[in-house]
Amino acid sequence: MDIHVQSSGGMLIDARFGDFTVSTDQPEADGGANSAPSPFDLFLASLATCAGYYVIAFCRERDLPTEGISLKMTNTWNDQTHLAENIAIEITLPAAFPEKYRRAVTRVAGMCTVKRHMENPPEFVITARNGQP
């Protein structure tokens, strides 16, 4: 998949891919207008929503209740590196959710493709050229 990125003025950066445009901005403290999520916030949201997708898909495949399922992701930061040191995801299941599937649901949330990419990162190749894309 190709993703095309361009500035929309100020610190606004848009990513275009397929039929979608995702806008990002920076907090005011970093020179932005805080009008959209920061790129890193979108990255974190992609982790949480990816895990959520895997949980919901698991439940639907087994005809398990999905009403009331939610996930909460909490991050612990390293003050020296300013990077996430721990990412915890808590899954809230409906009261009537079968106990025998609870462990499987946590396991399937860990199968998220975004998480797996973090565990086995791809090689990055970054180049620069003159001219319009």
mmCIF file of C-alpha atoms in Angstrom, residues 4-109:
data_model
loop_
_atom_site.group_PDB
_atom_site.id
_atom_site.type_symbol
_atom_site.label_atom_id
_atom_site.label_comp_id
_atom_site.label_asym_id
_atom_site.label_seq_id
_atom_site.Cartn_x
_atom_site.Cartn_y
_atom_site.Cartn_z
ATOM 1 C CA HIS A 4 1.054 9.820 0.273
ATOM 2 C CA VAL A 5 1.822 12.461 2.892
ATOM 3 C CA GLN A 6 1.636 16.227 2.470
ATOM 4 C CA SER A 7 1.461 19.312 4.646
ATOM 5 C CA SER A 8 -1.856 21.136 4.823
ATOM 6 C CA GLY A 9 -0.302 24.219 6.411
ATOM 7 C CA GLY A 10 1.043 24.844 9.856
ATOM 8 C CA MET A 11 1.818 21.534 11.527
ATOM 9 C CA LEU A 12 -1.075 19.735 9.810
ATOM 10 C CA ILE A 13 0.076 16.649 7.945
ATOM 11 C CA ASP A 14 -2.332 14.569 5.851
ATOM 12 C CA ALA A 15 -1.846 10.946 4.866
ATOM 13 C CA ARG A 16 -3.783 9.813 1.792
ATOM 14 C CA PHE A 17 -4.276 6.158 0.948
ATOM 15 C CA GLY A 18 -7.046 4.493 -0.994
ATOM 16 C CA ASP A 19 -10.238 6.483 -0.464
ATOM 17 C CA PHE A 20 -9.114 7.830 2.929
ATOM 18 C CA THR A 21 -7.367 10.909 4.252
ATOM 19 C CA VAL A 22 -6.073 10.904 7.813
ATOM 20 C CA SER A 23 -5.084 14.276 9.237
ATOM 21 C CA THR A 24 -2.600 14.825 12.031
ATOM 22 C CA ASP A 25 -1.523 17.885 13.971
ATOM 23 C CA GLN A 26 0.759 18.633 16.876
ATOM 24 C CA PRO A 27 -0.166 19.917 20.315
ATOM 25 C CA GLU A 28 0.050 23.679 20.792
ATOM 26 C CA ALA A 29 3.172 23.181 22.919
ATOM 27 C CA ASP A 30 4.876 21.699 19.831
ATOM 28 C CA GLY A 31 3.782 24.430 17.420
ATOM 29 C CA GLY A 32 0.520 22.898 16.251
ATOM 30 C CA ALA A 33 -3.098 23.888 16.740
ATOM 31 C CA ASN A 34 -4.081 20.586 18.383
ATOM 32 C CA SER A 35 -6.812 20.247 15.722
ATOM 33 C CA ALA A 36 -6.222 16.549 15.076
ATOM 34 C CA PRO A 37 -4.442 13.661 16.777
ATOM 35 C CA SER A 38 -0.663 13.637 16.639
ATOM 36 C CA PRO A 39 0.959 10.907 14.536
ATOM 37 C CA PHE A 40 2.064 9.109 17.703
ATOM 38 C CA ASP A 41 -1.450 9.267 19.139
ATOM 39 C CA LEU A 42 -2.715 7.613 15.945
ATOM 40 C CA PHE A 43 -0.035 4.949 16.317
ATOM 41 C CA LEU A 44 -1.189 4.194 19.862
ATOM 42 C CA ALA A 45 -4.829 4.220 18.748
ATOM 43 C CA SER A 46 -3.950 1.746 15.995
ATOM 44 C CA LEU A 47 -2.596 -0.656 18.626
ATOM 45 C CA ALA A 48 -5.751 -0.451 20.718
ATOM 46 C CA THR A 49 -8.198 -0.631 17.806
ATOM 47 C CA CYS A 50 -6.288 -3.519 16.238
ATOM 48 C CA ALA A 51 -6.558 -5.501 19.475
ATOM 49 C CA GLY A 52 -10.247 -4.575 19.603
ATOM 50 C CA TYR A 53 -10.782 -5.863 16.083
ATOM 51 C CA TYR A 54 -9.203 -9.222 16.958
ATOM 52 C CA VAL A 55 -11.378 -9.557 20.074
ATOM 53 C CA ILE A 56 -14.605 -8.722 18.231
ATOM 54 C CA ALA A 57 -13.740 -11.028 15.296
ATOM 55 C CA PHE A 58 -12.982 -13.874 17.736
ATOM 56 C CA CYS A 59 -16.341 -13.411 19.440
ATOM 57 C CA ARG A 60 -18.328 -13.149 16.217
ATOM 58 C CA GLU A 61 -16.728 -16.311 14.831
ATOM 59 C CA ARG A 62 -17.989 -18.156 17.924
ATOM 60 C CA ASP A 63 -21.356 -16.424 18.206
ATOM 61 C CA LEU A 64 -20.308 -14.918 21.541
ATOM 62 C CA PRO A 65 -21.845 -11.676 22.812
ATOM 63 C CA THR A 66 -20.027 -8.505 21.741
ATOM 64 C CA GLU A 67 -22.392 -5.909 23.222
ATOM 65 C CA GLY A 68 -20.549 -4.111 25.998
ATOM 66 C CA ILE A 69 -17.047 -5.233 25.054
ATOM 67 C CA SER A 70 -14.512 -2.453 25.460
ATOM 68 C CA LEU A 71 -10.759 -2.122 25.675
ATOM 69 C CA LYS A 72 -8.679 0.359 27.640
ATOM 70 C CA MET A 73 -5.021 0.830 26.811
ATOM 71 C CA THR A 74 -2.695 2.440 29.343
ATOM 72 C CA ASN A 75 0.900 3.417 28.644
ATOM 73 C CA THR A 76 3.777 3.841 31.051
ATOM 74 C CA TRP A 77 6.464 6.248 29.856
ATOM 75 C CA ASN A 78 10.203 6.252 30.394
ATOM 76 C CA ASP A 79 11.067 9.776 31.544
ATOM 77 C CA GLN A 80 14.602 9.555 30.132
ATOM 78 C CA THR A 81 13.903 8.140 26.660
ATOM 79 C CA HIS A 82 10.395 9.647 26.345
ATOM 80 C CA LEU A 83 9.246 6.322 24.877
ATOM 81 C CA ALA A 84 6.523 3.964 26.002
ATOM 82 C CA GLU A 85 7.991 1.451 28.395
ATOM 83 C CA ASN A 86 4.868 -0.588 29.055
ATOM 84 C CA ILE A 87 1.600 -0.859 27.153
ATOM 85 C CA ALA A 88 -1.243 -2.554 29.011
ATOM 86 C CA ILE A 89 -4.579 -3.448 27.437
ATOM 87 C CA GLU A 90 -7.530 -4.298 29.660
ATOM 88 C CA ILE A 91 -10.520 -5.952 28.007
ATOM 89 C CA THR A 92 -13.924 -5.497 29.632
ATOM 90 C CA LEU A 93 -16.291 -8.317 28.731
ATOM 91 C CA PRO A 94 -20.060 -8.576 29.204
ATOM 92 C CA ALA A 95 -21.147 -10.052 32.555
ATOM 93 C CA ALA A 96 -22.576 -13.108 30.778
ATOM 94 C CA PHE A 97 -19.382 -13.772 28.789
ATOM 95 C CA PRO A 98 -18.423 -17.462 29.064
ATOM 96 C CA GLU A 99 -15.479 -17.930 31.446
ATOM 97 C CA LYS A 100 -13.972 -20.649 29.237
ATOM 98 C CA TYR A 101 -13.220 -18.021 26.524
ATOM 99 C CA ARG A 102 -11.684 -15.320 28.756
ATOM 100 C CA ARG A 103 -8.098 -16.567 28.365
ATOM 101 C CA ALA A 104 -8.520 -17.062 24.615
ATOM 102 C CA VAL A 105 -9.798 -13.494 24.223
ATOM 103 C CA THR A 106 -6.686 -12.071 25.885
ATOM 104 C CA ARG A 107 -4.480 -14.281 23.731
ATOM 105 C CA VAL A 108 -6.226 -13.254 20.510
ATOM 106 C CA ALA A 109 -5.894 -9.549 21.394
#
